[in-house]
């Protein structure tokens, strides 16, 4: 990792992005995007997720700031709790500094563009680091002070569901990923990892019977966490990707536990430092996961918490996992990556969307201006091969908006003959949390070509003459 | 989906999902997510295996 040292003239001397700035932006310019709840609620007793579920049922999905969450000591926590940030693509666009209306494929493409860029982090001193305003070490740490959320009925405990960072013991790069951590005691968490990047780092240490340092970034600016879902290859330093995502260098400061050997983001609201002891496993879970179903109880790692540092008035952050908050966050990075890959082979691709109805991962809608028959299937193959989460692909013509599910289903209803236009691919790599999957690893994938054939006449879609419509705008009749 | 079995807690009688490969034969105490009771697989009221087979381990282990 390249780390720059700050100088008064460097770009890093500009004020960095903070979560509280984002809250202020919403409150000032987009007040409907933020709901403040001042009533006392107990997050560990499902009261936060009950309110979120009730809002969701009514089709309302604001970011919610709980001003008086009760902690596990039975007191109002000093840390307000913010959640459901990512359930709206508009808020995600705003988080990346874009306009509210740029919330469809433009958002995903901008994400993808930034993901390819790198902005090296800069180092600052601890006295300049907001996250170091309060530091607690060893026995001073008590996780019960935090308003940790118990999300769903079968979850055995409250979970911190934000993003741990680990450092590769051989290559030295940092990796961040959303991983669930189960509250097990005032200084103990359970940790679940899938066999991806953080798992590889931990495994390298375990093979040498070494502990793995881990730092949980509990709260930060939303662009930081959007960047945490990046799909950059192993070996990429995620602090550089996160810098690109935030459009500014991440300011780093030495951790309390490992000093300069493990740098942490200075502008986070709150971080928890801990170690994963090698080859120790305990029961963890079940946990309500992204498909909207529970993943089973497992034997998983634990974290011995060593330190916590936070701002004096830190905000605690949570994700409503298994709901739109989780699905939108999962979809944006994949849409941009898929669009760019498909564009290289099918230049007429117009948009790619992983809708919430497919938990932001399993269903993929692709619209193309097809030049020759067969291009739709080429686009679909790329989507299936590129992202193993994607299970069903529906390819539609360019007149269909893939961000409008009614339109996609219209194309499915009127442009598909099942014996001609549906292909099933057996024994592909799937996702272990897909509840429909019979095998541990393998799944069946499906392509639905809902485009019109080019080689024969096809019934024309109804149209009211555009020039006449233009003469009768609805605003004339509905004020 | 990974294979899971569903034990029923001997204390609160609610069932939950447990990873088959990790825990079915590990002789490790399971944790009931509803009431916090810790128990071994053979102590559960009812057990639905990953293939749908149903058994009643606690009843079977009682002396006649």
PDB file of N, CA and C in Angstrom, chain A residues 150 153-157 182 283-286 293-300 431-441, chain B residues 1-7 14-23 26 28-36 38-39 50:
ATOM      1  N   UNK A 150     -30.634  -6.453  17.163  1.00  0.00           N
ATOM      2  CA  UNK A 150     -31.057  -7.826  16.877  1.00  0.00           C
ATOM      3  C   UNK A 150     -32.120  -7.709  15.793  1.00  0.00           C
ATOM      4  N   UNK A 153     -36.196 -12.709  14.074  1.00  0.00           N
ATOM      5  CA  UNK A 153     -36.608 -13.549  15.202  1.00  0.00           C
ATOM      6  C   UNK A 153     -35.631 -14.687  15.503  1.00  0.00           C
ATOM      7  N   UNK A 154     -35.084 -15.333  14.463  1.00  0.00           N
ATOM      8  CA  UNK A 154     -34.213 -16.490  14.701  1.00  0.00           C
ATOM      9  C   UNK A 154     -32.756 -16.090  14.967  1.00  0.00           C
ATOM     10  N   UNK A 155     -32.423 -14.804  14.894  1.00  0.00           N
ATOM     11  CA  UNK A 155     -31.066 -14.374  15.266  1.00  0.00           C
ATOM     12  C   UNK A 155     -30.897 -14.604  16.769  1.00  0.00           C
ATOM     13  N   UNK A 156     -29.817 -15.254  17.196  1.00  0.00           N
ATOM     14  CA  UNK A 156     -29.681 -15.568  18.613  1.00  0.00           C
ATOM     15  C   UNK A 156     -29.242 -14.392  19.478  1.00  0.00           C
ATOM     16  N   UNK A 157     -28.792 -13.319  18.854  1.00  0.00           N
ATOM     17  CA  UNK A 157     -28.215 -12.200  19.622  1.00  0.00           C
ATOM     18  C   UNK A 157     -28.207 -10.977  18.728  1.00  0.00           C
ATOM     19  N   UNK A 182     -21.522 -11.455  15.765  1.00  0.00           N
ATOM     20  CA  UNK A 182     -22.555 -11.727  16.777  1.00  0.00           C
ATOM     21  C   UNK A 182     -22.074 -11.291  18.158  1.00  0.00           C
ATOM     22  N   UNK A 283     -20.164 -21.868  18.235  1.00  0.00           N
ATOM     23  CA  UNK A 283     -21.416 -21.770  17.491  1.00  0.00           C
ATOM     24  C   UNK A 283     -21.756 -20.298  17.270  1.00  0.00           C
ATOM     25  N   UNK A 284     -22.309 -20.035  16.099  1.00  0.00           N
ATOM     26  CA  UNK A 284     -22.674 -18.669  15.686  1.00  0.00           C
ATOM     27  C   UNK A 284     -23.890 -18.785  14.778  1.00  0.00           C
ATOM     28  N   UNK A 285     -24.824 -17.871  14.917  1.00  0.00           N
ATOM     29  CA  UNK A 285     -26.028 -17.910  14.092  1.00  0.00           C
ATOM     30  C   UNK A 285     -27.096 -18.763  14.757  1.00  0.00           C
ATOM     31  N   UNK A 286     -28.215 -18.978  14.068  1.00  0.00           N
ATOM     32  CA  UNK A 286     -28.582 -18.593  12.700  1.00  0.00           C
ATOM     33  C   UNK A 286     -28.609 -17.070  12.553  1.00  0.00           C
ATOM     34  N   UNK A 293     -33.958 -15.026   4.066  1.00  0.00           N
ATOM     35  CA  UNK A 293     -34.115 -16.281   4.816  1.00  0.00           C
ATOM     36  C   UNK A 293     -32.919 -16.418   5.761  1.00  0.00           C
ATOM     37  N   UNK A 294     -33.029 -17.363   6.673  1.00  0.00           N
ATOM     38  CA  UNK A 294     -31.953 -17.522   7.659  1.00  0.00           C
ATOM     39  C   UNK A 294     -30.851 -18.448   7.146  1.00  0.00           C
ATOM     40  N   UNK A 295     -29.618 -18.029   7.355  1.00  0.00           N
ATOM     41  CA  UNK A 295     -28.500 -18.950   7.211  1.00  0.00           C
ATOM     42  C   UNK A 295     -28.386 -19.727   8.515  1.00  0.00           C
ATOM     43  N   UNK A 296     -27.934 -20.998   8.462  1.00  0.00           N
ATOM     44  CA  UNK A 296     -27.970 -21.857   9.652  1.00  0.00           C
ATOM     45  C   UNK A 296     -26.893 -21.524  10.686  1.00  0.00           C
ATOM     46  N   UNK A 297     -27.119 -22.011  11.897  1.00  0.00           N
ATOM     47  CA  UNK A 297     -26.094 -21.925  12.952  1.00  0.00           C
ATOM     48  C   UNK A 297     -24.862 -22.696  12.492  1.00  0.00           C
ATOM     49  N   UNK A 298     -23.683 -22.125  12.765  1.00  0.00           N
ATOM     50  CA  UNK A 298     -22.454 -22.729  12.277  1.00  0.00           C
ATOM     51  C   UNK A 298     -21.393 -22.736  13.369  1.00  0.00           C
ATOM     52  N   UNK A 299     -20.283 -23.407  13.084  1.00  0.00           N
ATOM     53  CA  UNK A 299     -19.074 -23.285  13.907  1.00  0.00           C
ATOM     54  C   UNK A 299     -18.199 -22.249  13.240  1.00  0.00           C
ATOM     55  N   UNK A 300     -18.000 -21.130  13.872  1.00  0.00           N
ATOM     56  CA  UNK A 300     -17.324 -20.007  13.226  1.00  0.00           C
ATOM     57  C   UNK A 300     -16.285 -19.383  14.152  1.00  0.00           C
ATOM     58  N   UNK A 431     -24.914 -20.029  -4.941  1.00  0.00           N
ATOM     59  CA  UNK A 431     -24.637 -19.383  -3.663  1.00  0.00           C
ATOM     60  C   UNK A 431     -25.223 -20.229  -2.538  1.00  0.00           C
ATOM     61  N   UNK A 432     -24.399 -20.470  -1.534  1.00  0.00           N
ATOM     62  CA  UNK A 432     -24.804 -21.396  -0.469  1.00  0.00           C
ATOM     63  C   UNK A 432     -26.000 -20.889   0.329  1.00  0.00           C
ATOM     64  N   UNK A 433     -26.320 -19.605   0.226  1.00  0.00           N
ATOM     65  CA  UNK A 433     -27.446 -19.084   0.997  1.00  0.00           C
ATOM     66  C   UNK A 433     -28.746 -19.077   0.201  1.00  0.00           C
ATOM     67  N   UNK A 434     -28.693 -19.466  -1.073  1.00  0.00           N
ATOM     68  CA  UNK A 434     -29.918 -19.527  -1.883  1.00  0.00           C
ATOM     69  C   UNK A 434     -30.782 -20.673  -1.348  1.00  0.00           C
ATOM     70  N   UNK A 435     -31.928 -20.356  -0.755  1.00  0.00           N
ATOM     71  CA  UNK A 435     -32.717 -21.412  -0.117  1.00  0.00           C
ATOM     72  C   UNK A 435     -33.303 -22.425  -1.097  1.00  0.00           C
ATOM     73  N   UNK A 436     -33.368 -22.068  -2.379  1.00  0.00           N
ATOM     74  CA  UNK A 436     -33.950 -22.997  -3.354  1.00  0.00           C
ATOM     75  C   UNK A 436     -32.933 -24.014  -3.850  1.00  0.00           C
ATOM     76  N   UNK A 437     -31.671 -23.778  -3.555  1.00  0.00           N
ATOM     77  CA  UNK A 437     -30.603 -24.615  -4.095  1.00  0.00           C
ATOM     78  C   UNK A 437     -30.542 -25.943  -3.351  1.00  0.00           C
ATOM     79  N   UNK A 438     -30.577 -27.046  -4.099  1.00  0.00           N
ATOM     80  CA  UNK A 438     -30.584 -28.373  -3.471  1.00  0.00           C
ATOM     81  C   UNK A 438     -29.159 -28.807  -3.120  1.00  0.00           C
ATOM     82  N   UNK A 439     -28.230 -28.539  -4.021  1.00  0.00           N
ATOM     83  CA  UNK A 439     -26.835 -28.906  -3.791  1.00  0.00           C
ATOM     84  C   UNK A 439     -26.164 -27.824  -2.934  1.00  0.00           C
ATOM     85  N   UNK A 440     -25.093 -28.205  -2.215  1.00  0.00           N
ATOM     86  CA  UNK A 440     -24.365 -27.237  -1.394  1.00  0.00           C
ATOM     87  C   UNK A 440     -23.777 -26.108  -2.240  1.00  0.00           C
ATOM     88  N   UNK A 441     -23.281 -26.461  -3.407  1.00  0.00           N
ATOM     89  CA  UNK A 441     -22.530 -25.502  -4.213  1.00  0.00           C
ATOM     90  C   UNK A 441     -23.224 -25.188  -5.542  1.00  0.00           C
TER      91      UNK A 441
ATOM     92  N   UNK B   1     -28.610 -24.247  -1.295  1.00  0.00           N
ATOM     93  CA  UNK B   1     -28.440 -23.950   0.143  1.00  0.00           C
ATOM     94  C   UNK B   1     -27.587 -25.041   0.771  1.00  0.00           C
ATOM     95  N   UNK B   2     -26.738 -24.637   1.670  1.00  0.00           N
ATOM     96  CA  UNK B   2     -25.984 -25.646   2.406  1.00  0.00           C
ATOM     97  C   UNK B   2     -26.964 -26.523   3.177  1.00  0.00           C
ATOM     98  N   UNK B   3     -26.569 -27.776   3.369  1.00  0.00           N
ATOM     99  CA  UNK B   3     -27.471 -28.692   4.079  1.00  0.00           C
ATOM    100  C   UNK B   3     -27.613 -28.250   5.544  1.00  0.00           C
ATOM    101  N   UNK B   4     -28.848 -28.181   5.983  1.00  0.00           N
ATOM    102  CA  UNK B   4     -29.044 -27.880   7.396  1.00  0.00           C
ATOM    103  C   UNK B   4     -30.083 -28.811   7.986  1.00  0.00           C
ATOM    104  N   UNK B   5     -29.979 -29.015   9.289  1.00  0.00           N
ATOM    105  CA  UNK B   5     -31.001 -29.782  10.003  1.00  0.00           C
ATOM    106  C   UNK B   5     -31.691 -28.846  10.991  1.00  0.00           C
ATOM    107  N   UNK B   6     -32.885 -29.244  11.405  1.00  0.00           N
ATOM    108  CA  UNK B   6     -33.679 -28.395  12.295  1.00  0.00           C
ATOM    109  C   UNK B   6     -33.939 -29.116  13.614  1.00  0.00           C
ATOM    110  N   UNK B   7     -33.161 -28.803  14.666  1.00  0.00           N
ATOM    111  CA  UNK B   7     -33.457 -29.370  15.977  1.00  0.00           C
ATOM    112  C   UNK B   7     -34.539 -28.544  16.676  1.00  0.00           C
ATOM    113  N   UNK B  14     -38.963 -24.602  20.362  1.00  0.00           N
ATOM    114  CA  UNK B  14     -38.948 -23.978  19.036  1.00  0.00           C
ATOM    115  C   UNK B  14     -37.790 -24.577  18.223  1.00  0.00           C
ATOM    116  N   UNK B  15     -37.957 -24.596  16.907  1.00  0.00           N
ATOM    117  CA  UNK B  15     -36.906 -25.191  16.072  1.00  0.00           C
ATOM    118  C   UNK B  15     -36.141 -24.101  15.331  1.00  0.00           C
ATOM    119  N   UNK B  16     -34.940 -24.441  14.918  1.00  0.00           N
ATOM    120  CA  UNK B  16     -34.100 -23.488  14.191  1.00  0.00           C
ATOM    121  C   UNK B  16     -33.176 -24.253  13.256  1.00  0.00           C
ATOM    122  N   UNK B  17     -32.429 -23.505  12.418  1.00  0.00           N
ATOM    123  CA  UNK B  17     -31.585 -24.117  11.388  1.00  0.00           C
ATOM    124  C   UNK B  17     -30.142 -24.271  11.893  1.00  0.00           C
ATOM    125  N   UNK B  18     -29.578 -25.452  11.647  1.00  0.00           N
ATOM    126  CA  UNK B  18     -28.183 -25.706  12.039  1.00  0.00           C
ATOM    127  C   UNK B  18     -27.449 -26.352  10.860  1.00  0.00           C
ATOM    128  N   UNK B  19     -26.232 -25.901  10.610  1.00  0.00           N
ATOM    129  CA  UNK B  19     -25.421 -26.374   9.483  1.00  0.00           C
ATOM    130  C   UNK B  19     -25.051 -27.846   9.694  1.00  0.00           C
ATOM    131  N   UNK B  20     -25.415 -28.670   8.732  1.00  0.00           N
ATOM    132  CA  UNK B  20     -25.216 -30.119   8.887  1.00  0.00           C
ATOM    133  C   UNK B  20     -23.734 -30.469   9.007  1.00  0.00           C
ATOM    134  N   UNK B  21     -22.947 -30.000   8.061  1.00  0.00           N
ATOM    135  CA  UNK B  21     -21.533 -30.407   8.035  1.00  0.00           C
ATOM    136  C   UNK B  21     -20.779 -29.912   9.269  1.00  0.00           C
ATOM    137  N   UNK B  22     -21.086 -28.690   9.690  1.00  0.00           N
ATOM    138  CA  UNK B  22     -20.375 -28.111  10.844  1.00  0.00           C
ATOM    139  C   UNK B  22     -20.764 -28.797  12.152  1.00  0.00           C
ATOM    140  N   UNK B  23     -22.047 -29.126  12.321  1.00  0.00           N
ATOM    141  CA  UNK B  23     -22.513 -29.378  13.690  1.00  0.00           C
ATOM    142  C   UNK B  23     -23.327 -30.654  13.909  1.00  0.00           C
ATOM    143  N   UNK B  26     -20.663 -33.037  15.491  1.00  0.00           N
ATOM    144  CA  UNK B  26     -19.497 -32.387  16.112  1.00  0.00           C
ATOM    145  C   UNK B  26     -19.457 -32.577  17.629  1.00  0.00           C
ATOM    146  N   UNK B  28     -20.900 -30.818  19.747  1.00  0.00           N
ATOM    147  CA  UNK B  28     -20.799 -29.467  20.302  1.00  0.00           C
ATOM    148  C   UNK B  28     -22.201 -29.030  20.699  1.00  0.00           C
ATOM    149  N   UNK B  29     -22.302 -28.320  21.820  1.00  0.00           N
ATOM    150  CA  UNK B  29     -23.622 -27.843  22.246  1.00  0.00           C
ATOM    151  C   UNK B  29     -24.160 -26.794  21.280  1.00  0.00           C
ATOM    152  N   UNK B  30     -25.387 -26.995  20.859  1.00  0.00           N
ATOM    153  CA  UNK B  30     -26.077 -26.002  20.028  1.00  0.00           C
ATOM    154  C   UNK B  30     -26.616 -24.904  20.938  1.00  0.00           C
ATOM    155  N   UNK B  31     -26.896 -23.754  20.343  1.00  0.00           N
ATOM    156  CA  UNK B  31     -27.439 -22.626  21.099  1.00  0.00           C
ATOM    157  C   UNK B  31     -28.826 -22.295  20.562  1.00  0.00           C
ATOM    158  N   UNK B  32     -29.844 -22.443  21.403  1.00  0.00           N
ATOM    159  CA  UNK B  32     -31.180 -22.080  20.952  1.00  0.00           C
ATOM    160  C   UNK B  32     -31.248 -20.561  20.791  1.00  0.00           C
ATOM    161  N   UNK B  33     -31.578 -20.087  19.589  1.00  0.00           N
ATOM    162  CA  UNK B  33     -31.594 -18.637  19.383  1.00  0.00           C
ATOM    163  C   UNK B  33     -32.762 -17.946  20.069  1.00  0.00           C
ATOM    164  N   UNK B  34     -33.741 -18.730  20.482  1.00  0.00           N
ATOM    165  CA  UNK B  34     -34.937 -18.127  21.082  1.00  0.00           C
ATOM    166  C   UNK B  34     -34.818 -17.970  22.606  1.00  0.00           C
ATOM    167  N   UNK B  35     -34.294 -19.009  23.264  1.00  0.00           N
ATOM    168  CA  UNK B  35     -34.266 -18.945  24.737  1.00  0.00           C
ATOM    169  C   UNK B  35     -32.860 -19.039  25.318  1.00  0.00           C
ATOM    170  N   UNK B  36     -31.843 -19.281  24.483  1.00  0.00           N
ATOM    171  CA  UNK B  36     -30.474 -19.321  24.964  1.00  0.00           C
ATOM    172  C   UNK B  36     -30.039 -20.651  25.553  1.00  0.00           C
ATOM    173  N   UNK B  38     -28.479 -24.182  25.879  1.00  0.00           N
ATOM    174  CA  UNK B  38     -27.428 -24.897  25.161  1.00  0.00           C
ATOM    175  C   UNK B  38     -27.661 -26.383  25.324  1.00  0.00           C
ATOM    176  N   UNK B  39     -27.595 -27.118  24.246  1.00  0.00           N
ATOM    177  CA  UNK B  39     -27.897 -28.552  24.320  1.00  0.00           C
ATOM    178  C   UNK B  39     -27.232 -29.309  23.172  1.00  0.00           C
ATOM    179  N   UNK B  50     -31.441 -33.074   7.277  1.00  0.00           N
ATOM    180  CA  UNK B  50     -31.408 -32.294   6.024  1.00  0.00           C
ATOM    181  C   UNK B  50     -32.199 -32.971   4.915  1.00  0.00           C
TER     182      UNK B  50
END
